[in-house]
Short mmCIF file of C-alpha atoms and ligand atoms in Angstrom, two decimals:
data_model
loop_
_atom_site.label_atom_id
_atom_site.label_comp_id
_atom_site.label_asym_id
_atom_site.label_seq_id
_atom_site.Cartn_x
_atom_site.Cartn_y
_atom_site.Cartn_z
CA MET A 1 79.12 -306.49 55.78
CA THR A 2 76.07 -305.35 53.83
CA ASN A 3 76.53 -302.61 51.25
CA GLU A 4 75.06 -300.02 53.60
CA GLU A 5 77.39 -301.13 56.38
CA THR A 6 80.32 -300.61 54.03
CA PHE A 7 79.10 -297.08 53.21
CA ALA A 8 78.56 -296.32 56.91
CA HIS A 9 82.09 -297.50 57.67
CA GLU A 10 83.55 -295.22 55.00
CA LEU A 11 81.58 -292.26 56.37
CA LYS A 12 82.99 -292.97 59.84
CA THR A 13 86.51 -292.98 58.42
CA LEU A 14 85.86 -289.61 56.74
CA GLN A 15 84.56 -288.24 60.02
CA ALA A 16 87.64 -289.46 61.92
CA GLN A 17 89.87 -287.68 59.36
CA GLY A 18 87.92 -284.44 59.73
CA ASN A 19 86.81 -284.79 56.11
CA LEU A 20 83.10 -285.58 56.48
CA ARG A 21 80.88 -283.31 54.38
CA THR A 22 77.33 -282.26 55.18
CA LEU A 23 74.93 -279.87 53.47
CA PRO A 24 74.82 -276.63 55.48
CA LEU A 25 71.38 -275.11 56.01
CA VAL A 26 71.66 -271.39 55.32
CA ALA A 27 69.61 -268.26 54.73
CA HIS A 28 70.80 -265.07 53.03
CA ASP A 29 70.29 -261.42 53.89
CA GLY A 30 72.28 -258.96 51.78
CA GLN A 31 75.97 -259.49 52.47
CA ASP A 32 75.14 -261.67 55.47
CA ILE A 33 74.49 -265.35 55.78
CA ILE A 34 72.50 -266.91 58.58
CA ALA A 35 73.55 -270.43 59.59
CA SER A 36 73.08 -272.36 62.85
CA GLY A 37 71.12 -269.37 64.18
CA ARG A 38 74.13 -267.10 63.71
CA ARG A 39 74.37 -264.03 61.46
CA MET A 40 77.74 -263.78 59.71
CA LEU A 41 79.43 -261.78 56.99
CA ASN A 42 79.47 -264.06 53.95
CA LEU A 43 83.09 -264.64 52.96
CA SER A 44 82.43 -267.86 51.07
CA SER A 45 80.21 -266.88 48.20
CA ASN A 46 80.96 -266.89 44.47
CA ASP A 47 78.77 -263.81 44.04
CA TYR A 48 81.94 -261.83 43.31
CA LEU A 49 80.30 -258.63 42.08
CA GLY A 50 77.61 -258.71 44.75
CA LEU A 51 74.84 -258.93 42.11
CA ALA A 52 72.87 -261.91 43.44
CA GLY A 53 71.02 -259.83 46.03
CA GLU A 54 70.86 -256.64 43.93
CA LYS A 55 67.12 -255.84 44.13
CA THR A 56 67.02 -252.80 41.81
CA LEU A 57 68.70 -254.70 39.00
CA GLN A 58 66.28 -257.59 39.38
CA GLU A 59 63.24 -255.33 39.43
CA GLN A 60 64.43 -253.67 36.24
CA PHE A 61 64.76 -257.12 34.67
CA TRP A 62 61.26 -258.25 35.71
CA GLN A 63 59.75 -255.05 34.33
CA GLY A 64 61.33 -255.46 30.91
CA LEU A 65 60.45 -259.15 30.64
CA SER A 66 58.03 -260.29 27.93
CA GLY A 67 57.02 -263.06 25.53
CA GLU A 68 58.81 -266.39 25.60
CA ASP A 69 61.50 -265.03 27.91
CA THR A 70 59.07 -265.51 30.80
CA LEU A 71 59.02 -269.30 30.35
CA LEU A 72 60.22 -271.32 33.32
CA SER A 73 61.13 -274.40 31.30
CA ALA A 74 62.55 -275.13 27.86
CA SER A 75 60.81 -278.54 28.04
CA SER A 76 63.31 -280.05 25.62
CA SER A 77 66.87 -280.23 24.38
CA ARG A 78 67.99 -277.35 22.19
CA LEU A 79 68.34 -279.79 19.33
CA LEU A 80 64.61 -280.63 19.45
CA THR A 81 62.12 -277.92 20.44
CA GLY A 82 64.09 -276.16 23.18
CA ASN A 83 66.10 -273.65 21.16
CA PHE A 84 64.33 -270.42 22.18
CA SER A 85 65.39 -267.02 20.85
CA ALA A 86 66.90 -266.13 24.24
CA TYR A 87 69.74 -268.55 23.46
CA THR A 88 70.51 -267.03 20.08
CA ARG A 89 70.44 -263.52 21.51
CA LEU A 90 72.79 -264.42 24.36
CA GLU A 91 75.19 -266.26 22.05
CA GLN A 92 75.26 -263.37 19.58
CA LEU A 93 75.90 -260.96 22.43
CA LEU A 94 78.77 -263.10 23.75
CA ALA A 95 80.37 -263.46 20.32
CA ALA A 96 80.13 -259.68 19.79
CA LEU A 97 81.48 -258.74 23.22
CA PHE A 98 84.43 -261.12 22.93
CA GLY A 99 84.99 -260.24 19.27
CA ARG A 100 84.90 -263.89 18.20
CA GLU A 101 82.98 -265.75 15.50
CA ALA A 102 80.68 -267.74 17.76
CA ALA A 103 79.57 -268.74 21.22
CA LEU A 104 77.63 -271.67 22.63
CA VAL A 105 75.71 -271.75 25.92
CA PHE A 106 75.35 -274.79 28.19
CA GLY A 107 73.28 -275.83 31.21
CA SER A 108 76.15 -275.47 33.67
CA GLY A 109 79.92 -275.33 33.96
CA TYR A 110 79.83 -278.97 34.90
CA HIS A 111 78.03 -279.83 31.65
CA MET A 112 80.50 -277.66 29.74
CA ASN A 113 83.64 -279.23 31.15
CA THR A 114 82.42 -282.82 31.03
CA GLY A 115 81.10 -282.32 27.49
CA ILE A 116 83.58 -280.35 25.40
CA LEU A 117 86.71 -282.48 25.89
CA PRO A 118 85.03 -285.82 25.10
CA ALA A 119 83.52 -284.20 21.97
CA VAL A 120 86.74 -282.84 20.51
CA THR A 121 89.17 -285.64 21.32
CA ASP A 122 89.83 -289.20 20.23
CA SER A 123 92.50 -291.82 20.90
CA SER A 124 95.05 -289.87 18.86
CA THR A 125 94.60 -286.75 21.02
CA LEU A 126 96.80 -285.85 23.96
CA ILE A 127 95.40 -283.66 26.75
CA LEU A 128 97.93 -281.75 28.86
CA ALA A 129 96.13 -280.41 31.93
CA ASP A 130 97.31 -278.37 34.89
CA LYS A 131 97.41 -280.56 37.98
CA LEU A 132 94.95 -278.28 39.82
CA VAL A 133 92.14 -277.93 37.27
CA HIS A 134 88.56 -278.17 38.55
CA ALA A 135 86.94 -281.58 39.18
CA SER A 136 84.57 -281.05 36.24
CA LEU A 137 87.56 -280.84 33.89
CA ILE A 138 89.09 -283.96 35.40
CA ASP A 139 85.80 -285.75 34.75
CA GLY A 140 85.76 -284.44 31.18
CA ILE A 141 89.27 -285.83 30.65
CA ARG A 142 88.21 -289.18 32.12
CA LEU A 143 85.17 -289.36 29.85
CA SER A 144 87.25 -288.61 26.75
CA GLY A 145 89.05 -291.29 24.83
CA ALA A 146 92.21 -289.21 24.86
CA ARG A 147 95.59 -289.85 26.43
CA SER A 148 96.22 -287.35 29.18
CA ILE A 149 99.06 -286.08 31.31
CA ARG A 150 98.69 -283.58 34.14
CA PHE A 151 101.63 -281.20 34.50
CA ARG A 152 102.70 -279.74 37.84
CA HIS A 153 100.63 -276.69 38.75
CA GLN A 154 101.73 -273.75 36.56
CA ASP A 155 105.00 -275.52 35.69
CA TYR A 156 105.18 -274.33 32.11
CA ALA A 157 108.75 -275.57 31.68
CA GLN A 158 107.44 -279.09 32.29
CA LEU A 159 104.56 -278.38 29.92
CA GLU A 160 106.99 -277.29 27.21
CA ASN A 161 109.05 -280.47 27.72
CA LEU A 162 105.90 -282.53 27.26
CA LEU A 163 105.00 -280.63 24.08
CA GLN A 164 108.51 -281.17 22.71
CA LYS A 165 108.41 -284.84 23.56
CA TYR A 166 104.95 -285.62 22.20
CA HIS A 167 103.99 -283.16 19.50
CA ALA A 168 105.32 -285.35 16.69
CA ASP A 169 103.26 -288.33 17.93
CA PHE A 170 99.92 -286.59 18.40
CA PRO A 171 98.19 -284.62 15.61
CA ARG A 172 96.08 -282.88 18.26
CA ILE A 173 97.24 -281.74 21.68
CA ILE A 174 94.92 -279.75 23.97
CA ILE A 175 96.34 -277.69 26.83
CA VAL A 176 93.76 -277.30 29.62
CA THR A 177 93.91 -274.69 32.37
CA GLU A 178 91.81 -272.40 34.51
CA SER A 179 92.54 -268.68 34.33
CA ILE A 180 92.08 -268.04 38.07
CA PHE A 181 92.44 -271.25 40.04
CA SER A 182 89.53 -271.95 42.34
CA MET A 183 91.48 -273.17 45.37
CA ASP A 184 94.78 -271.22 45.30
CA GLY A 185 93.38 -268.08 43.67
CA ASP A 186 96.53 -267.74 41.58
CA THR A 187 96.40 -266.83 37.88
CA ALA A 188 97.62 -268.72 34.83
CA ASP A 189 100.22 -267.11 32.58
CA LEU A 190 97.92 -267.08 29.57
CA LEU A 191 100.45 -265.29 27.36
CA ARG A 192 103.02 -268.02 27.97
CA LEU A 193 100.36 -270.59 27.10
CA THR A 194 99.25 -268.86 23.90
CA GLY A 195 102.97 -268.59 23.00
CA LEU A 196 103.43 -272.35 23.45
CA LYS A 197 100.30 -273.04 21.43
CA LYS A 198 101.66 -271.01 18.51
CA GLN A 199 105.08 -272.63 18.77
CA TYR A 200 103.67 -276.16 18.47
CA PRO A 201 101.24 -276.45 15.54
CA GLY A 202 98.33 -278.78 16.19
CA THR A 203 98.05 -277.56 19.76
CA MET A 204 94.77 -276.10 21.03
CA LEU A 205 94.16 -274.11 24.20
CA TYR A 206 91.22 -274.59 26.59
CA VAL A 207 90.80 -271.97 29.34
CA ASP A 208 88.13 -272.07 32.04
CA GLU A 209 87.36 -268.55 33.28
CA ALA A 210 84.73 -269.58 35.86
CA HIS A 211 86.42 -267.26 38.39
CA GLY A 212 87.63 -264.65 35.89
CA ILE A 213 84.44 -263.70 34.02
CA GLY A 214 82.87 -260.55 35.40
CA VAL A 215 85.82 -259.89 37.65
CA ARG A 216 88.83 -259.21 35.41
CA GLY A 217 89.36 -257.24 32.23
CA ARG A 218 88.20 -253.76 31.22
CA GLN A 219 84.70 -254.94 30.28
CA GLY A 220 84.69 -257.79 32.79
CA LEU A 221 85.28 -260.43 30.13
CA GLY A 222 87.94 -262.17 32.19
CA LEU A 223 91.68 -262.59 32.48
CA ALA A 224 92.00 -263.23 28.73
CA GLU A 225 90.60 -259.75 28.11
CA GLU A 226 92.95 -258.24 30.70
CA LEU A 227 95.92 -259.92 29.00
CA ASP A 228 94.59 -259.19 25.50
CA CYS A 229 94.67 -262.78 24.22
CA ILE A 230 90.99 -263.59 23.66
CA GLY A 231 91.62 -264.37 19.99
CA ASP A 232 94.36 -266.91 20.75
CA ILE A 233 92.26 -269.25 22.89
CA ASP A 234 90.44 -272.04 21.05
CA PHE A 235 87.97 -272.83 23.83
CA LEU A 236 87.44 -269.73 25.98
CA CYS A 237 85.01 -270.96 28.60
CA GLY A 238 83.24 -269.49 31.59
CA THR A 239 80.22 -269.89 33.82
CA PHE A 240 77.24 -267.68 34.69
CA GLY A 241 76.66 -269.02 38.21
CA LYS A 242 79.35 -267.02 39.96
CA ALA A 243 80.02 -263.31 39.30
CA LEU A 244 77.09 -263.12 36.86
CA ALA A 245 74.57 -264.21 39.49
CA SER A 246 72.78 -266.50 37.06
CA VAL A 247 73.15 -270.10 35.90
CA GLY A 248 74.76 -271.83 32.91
CA ALA A 249 78.05 -271.64 31.05
CA TYR A 250 79.52 -270.65 27.68
CA VAL A 251 82.35 -271.20 25.28
CA VAL A 252 83.43 -268.53 22.80
CA CYS A 253 85.20 -270.03 19.84
CA ASN A 254 85.41 -270.21 16.05
CA ARG A 255 82.26 -271.01 14.06
CA ILE A 256 83.52 -274.45 13.01
CA ILE A 257 84.11 -275.47 16.62
CA ARG A 258 80.61 -274.39 17.60
CA ASP A 259 79.11 -276.39 14.73
CA TYR A 260 81.17 -279.40 15.73
CA LEU A 261 80.08 -279.21 19.39
CA VAL A 262 76.42 -278.97 18.37
CA ASN A 263 76.91 -282.29 16.57
CA LYS A 264 79.13 -284.10 19.04
CA MET A 265 78.70 -282.79 22.55
CA ARG A 266 76.59 -285.21 24.56
CA THR A 267 76.03 -282.88 27.54
CA LEU A 268 74.51 -280.34 25.14
CA ILE A 269 72.51 -282.78 23.02
CA PHE A 270 71.05 -285.10 25.66
CA THR A 271 69.84 -282.61 28.25
CA THR A 272 66.95 -280.21 28.64
CA ALA A 273 67.98 -276.66 27.79
CA LEU A 274 68.05 -274.01 30.52
CA PRO A 275 64.73 -272.18 31.06
CA PRO A 276 64.45 -269.13 28.73
CA LEU A 277 63.89 -266.96 31.84
CA ASN A 278 67.37 -267.73 33.17
CA VAL A 279 68.98 -267.19 29.79
CA ALA A 280 67.24 -263.82 29.44
CA TRP A 281 68.55 -262.82 32.88
CA THR A 282 72.09 -263.82 31.90
CA GLN A 283 71.78 -261.64 28.80
CA PHE A 284 70.49 -258.76 30.94
CA VAL A 285 73.51 -258.98 33.25
CA MET A 286 76.01 -259.52 30.40
CA GLU A 287 74.75 -256.34 28.71
CA ARG A 288 75.57 -254.35 31.84
CA LEU A 289 78.87 -256.02 32.69
CA ALA A 290 81.09 -253.40 31.03
CA ASP A 291 79.58 -250.71 33.29
CA MET A 292 80.48 -252.51 36.51
CA THR A 293 84.05 -251.25 36.67
CA GLU A 294 83.56 -249.71 40.08
CA ARG A 295 82.52 -253.07 41.55
CA ARG A 296 85.55 -254.72 39.97
CA GLN A 297 87.84 -252.05 41.44
CA ARG A 298 86.35 -252.42 44.91
CA LEU A 299 86.83 -256.17 44.73
CA ALA A 300 90.42 -255.79 43.55
CA SER A 301 91.37 -253.40 46.33
CA SER A 302 89.78 -255.43 49.14
CA SER A 303 91.51 -258.55 47.75
CA THR A 304 94.90 -256.83 47.85
CA CYS A 305 94.21 -255.70 51.39
CA LEU A 306 93.36 -259.23 52.63
CA ARG A 307 96.28 -260.87 50.80
CA ASN A 308 98.72 -258.37 52.29
CA ALA A 309 97.32 -258.86 55.79
CA LEU A 310 97.69 -262.65 55.56
CA LYS A 311 101.25 -262.38 54.31
CA ALA A 312 102.10 -259.87 57.04
CA HIS A 313 100.95 -262.45 59.59
CA GLY A 314 103.22 -265.08 58.06
CA TRP A 315 100.60 -267.21 56.32
CA THR A 316 101.29 -268.96 53.03
CA CYS A 317 99.02 -267.32 50.47
CA PRO A 318 99.56 -268.02 46.77
CA SER A 319 96.59 -265.85 45.70
CA GLU A 320 96.70 -263.22 42.96
CA SER A 321 92.96 -262.63 42.96
CA HIS A 322 89.76 -262.26 45.01
CA ILE A 323 90.01 -265.93 46.03
CA VAL A 324 92.30 -265.81 49.04
CA PRO A 325 93.27 -269.06 50.76
CA MET A 326 94.94 -269.22 54.13
CA ILE A 327 96.77 -272.55 54.03
CA VAL A 328 96.72 -274.18 57.43
CA GLY A 329 97.75 -277.77 56.54
CA ASP A 330 95.87 -280.06 58.91
CA SER A 331 92.15 -280.68 58.25
CA HIS A 332 91.09 -280.59 61.92
CA GLU A 333 92.96 -277.33 62.44
CA ALA A 334 91.37 -275.79 59.35
CA THR A 335 87.92 -276.82 60.59
CA GLN A 336 88.61 -275.40 64.06
CA LYS A 337 89.89 -272.10 62.72
CA ALA A 338 86.84 -271.78 60.46
CA GLU A 339 84.57 -272.41 63.46
CA GLN A 340 86.39 -269.77 65.51
CA LEU A 341 85.92 -267.18 62.77
CA GLN A 342 82.27 -268.17 62.37
CA LYS A 343 81.73 -267.58 66.08
CA LEU A 344 83.18 -264.11 65.56
CA GLY A 345 80.70 -263.43 62.74
CA TYR A 346 82.64 -264.36 59.59
CA TYR A 347 81.30 -267.12 57.41
CA VAL A 348 84.50 -268.78 56.24
CA LEU A 349 84.64 -272.44 55.25
CA PRO A 350 87.45 -274.96 55.50
CA VAL A 351 88.51 -276.67 52.29
CA ARG A 352 89.89 -280.16 52.80
CA PRO A 353 90.95 -283.22 50.81
CA PRO A 354 89.92 -284.50 48.32
CA THR A 355 89.10 -280.97 47.09
CA VAL A 356 92.73 -279.95 47.79
CA PRO A 357 95.88 -282.12 48.10
CA PRO A 358 96.43 -283.82 51.49
CA GLY A 359 98.28 -281.62 53.96
CA THR A 360 97.08 -278.36 52.36
CA SER A 361 93.75 -277.90 54.13
CA ARG A 362 92.86 -274.26 54.25
CA LEU A 363 90.41 -271.52 55.00
CA ARG A 364 89.19 -270.10 51.74
CA PHE A 365 88.13 -266.45 51.70
CA SER A 366 86.10 -265.69 48.65
CA LEU A 367 85.56 -261.94 48.53
CA ASN A 368 82.86 -259.91 46.85
CA ALA A 369 82.42 -256.29 45.85
CA GLY A 370 79.83 -255.67 48.57
CA ILE A 371 82.28 -256.12 51.45
CA THR A 372 83.27 -252.73 52.87
CA PRO A 373 86.85 -251.68 53.72
CA ASP A 374 85.76 -251.36 57.39
CA GLU A 375 84.47 -254.93 57.53
CA LEU A 376 87.70 -256.16 56.03
CA LYS A 377 89.81 -254.11 58.42
CA GLN A 378 88.07 -255.72 61.39
CA LEU A 379 88.68 -259.16 59.92
CA THR A 380 92.36 -258.57 59.24
CA GLU A 381 92.86 -257.39 62.81
CA LEU A 382 91.54 -260.76 64.02
CA LEU A 383 93.94 -262.71 61.86
C1 PLP B 1 82.25 -273.57 39.57
C2 PLP B 1 83.16 -274.11 38.51
C3 PLP B 1 82.68 -274.91 37.48
C4 PLP B 1 81.28 -275.45 37.49
O1 PLP B 1 80.37 -274.53 37.06
P1 PLP B 1 78.83 -274.73 37.42
O2 PLP B 1 78.13 -273.81 36.50
O3 PLP B 1 78.67 -274.39 38.86
O4 PLP B 1 78.50 -276.17 37.15
C5 PLP B 1 83.54 -275.24 36.46
N1 PLP B 1 84.83 -274.84 36.45
C6 PLP B 1 85.34 -274.13 37.47
C7 PLP B 1 86.76 -273.74 37.44
C8 PLP B 1 84.53 -273.75 38.54
O5 PLP B 1 85.03 -273.06 39.54
#
């Protein structure tokens, strides 16, 4: 077989398993998505606060825009000539909002998660990661020189056993988790984790709030704000591409950690910085995040409504958030169910292996603040 024949064979196998992926061609119109000539309510977006299509907000931004913030490219790494003032302003804003010493902004969540762990670990570091952390974190662990063990999802008793067993052997242990998990929509017990970190000196805590930022907490700063433990997390990370309707990612941390990352983090050093325009937009949205309580409340109540409806119909649903999976099991069945709902006007996507463990294929509802109670009521009646 030639190389291409081998690839073609693998694609055929994926197709036979119901796991072949293709890039869907879609158009957007407010809360709706148009795909395959069909208009559907978008229940698969990460635009949790419904800001991505918010015209008034965008017009306000364009009107206030001036100087270097209008630039569409940074043309360089931040370490060379790409460090525009928009970065400094956004990082100062983040540090102030979170009440921490420093913040550092990256090109994307993928850059963040594949860059931080390799920078802050060596062969005498042990990484203890939740089994279900995002692929970008898995890649970051792989790229690091550290030893790593993945503990069963949210099994903090197992995590504590591992800490007990290894903390004498490793001067640095890093616990890695998401705050709201992207596939199950359940939430990490951050207070238990900060407790463990304090109990075992030399332990650091890394929390990815990609699905928590904007959505949880009084000012929308995430689950760590809601649980009042921002100050106890060494690497409090999040992304701007989801609820914030922008692009990029951040860590809030102590000054020394920021300085260290600037020196050691390859996915910050060896990449062109985000365009100043995008960074200015992120700042614009961040400044208004605290005032979006009503959107957060709407999202919370529609999430509760959908979760309850699924449970009432006997579906397994581990969610504690606006990410609401309906776990079907078989990949073909998940695909079929998604197609049925799409025919009825709801854009829901199946999630299959390798994104989730085999046998746990699911429909993944990803709600946003723009969905009305009426729309949701109609959906729950169909389920
Ligand atoms: C989406 C996501 C990322 C990746 O962020 P991007 O900015 O899209 O690269 C990282 N971590 C988690 C948990 C995510 O859900």
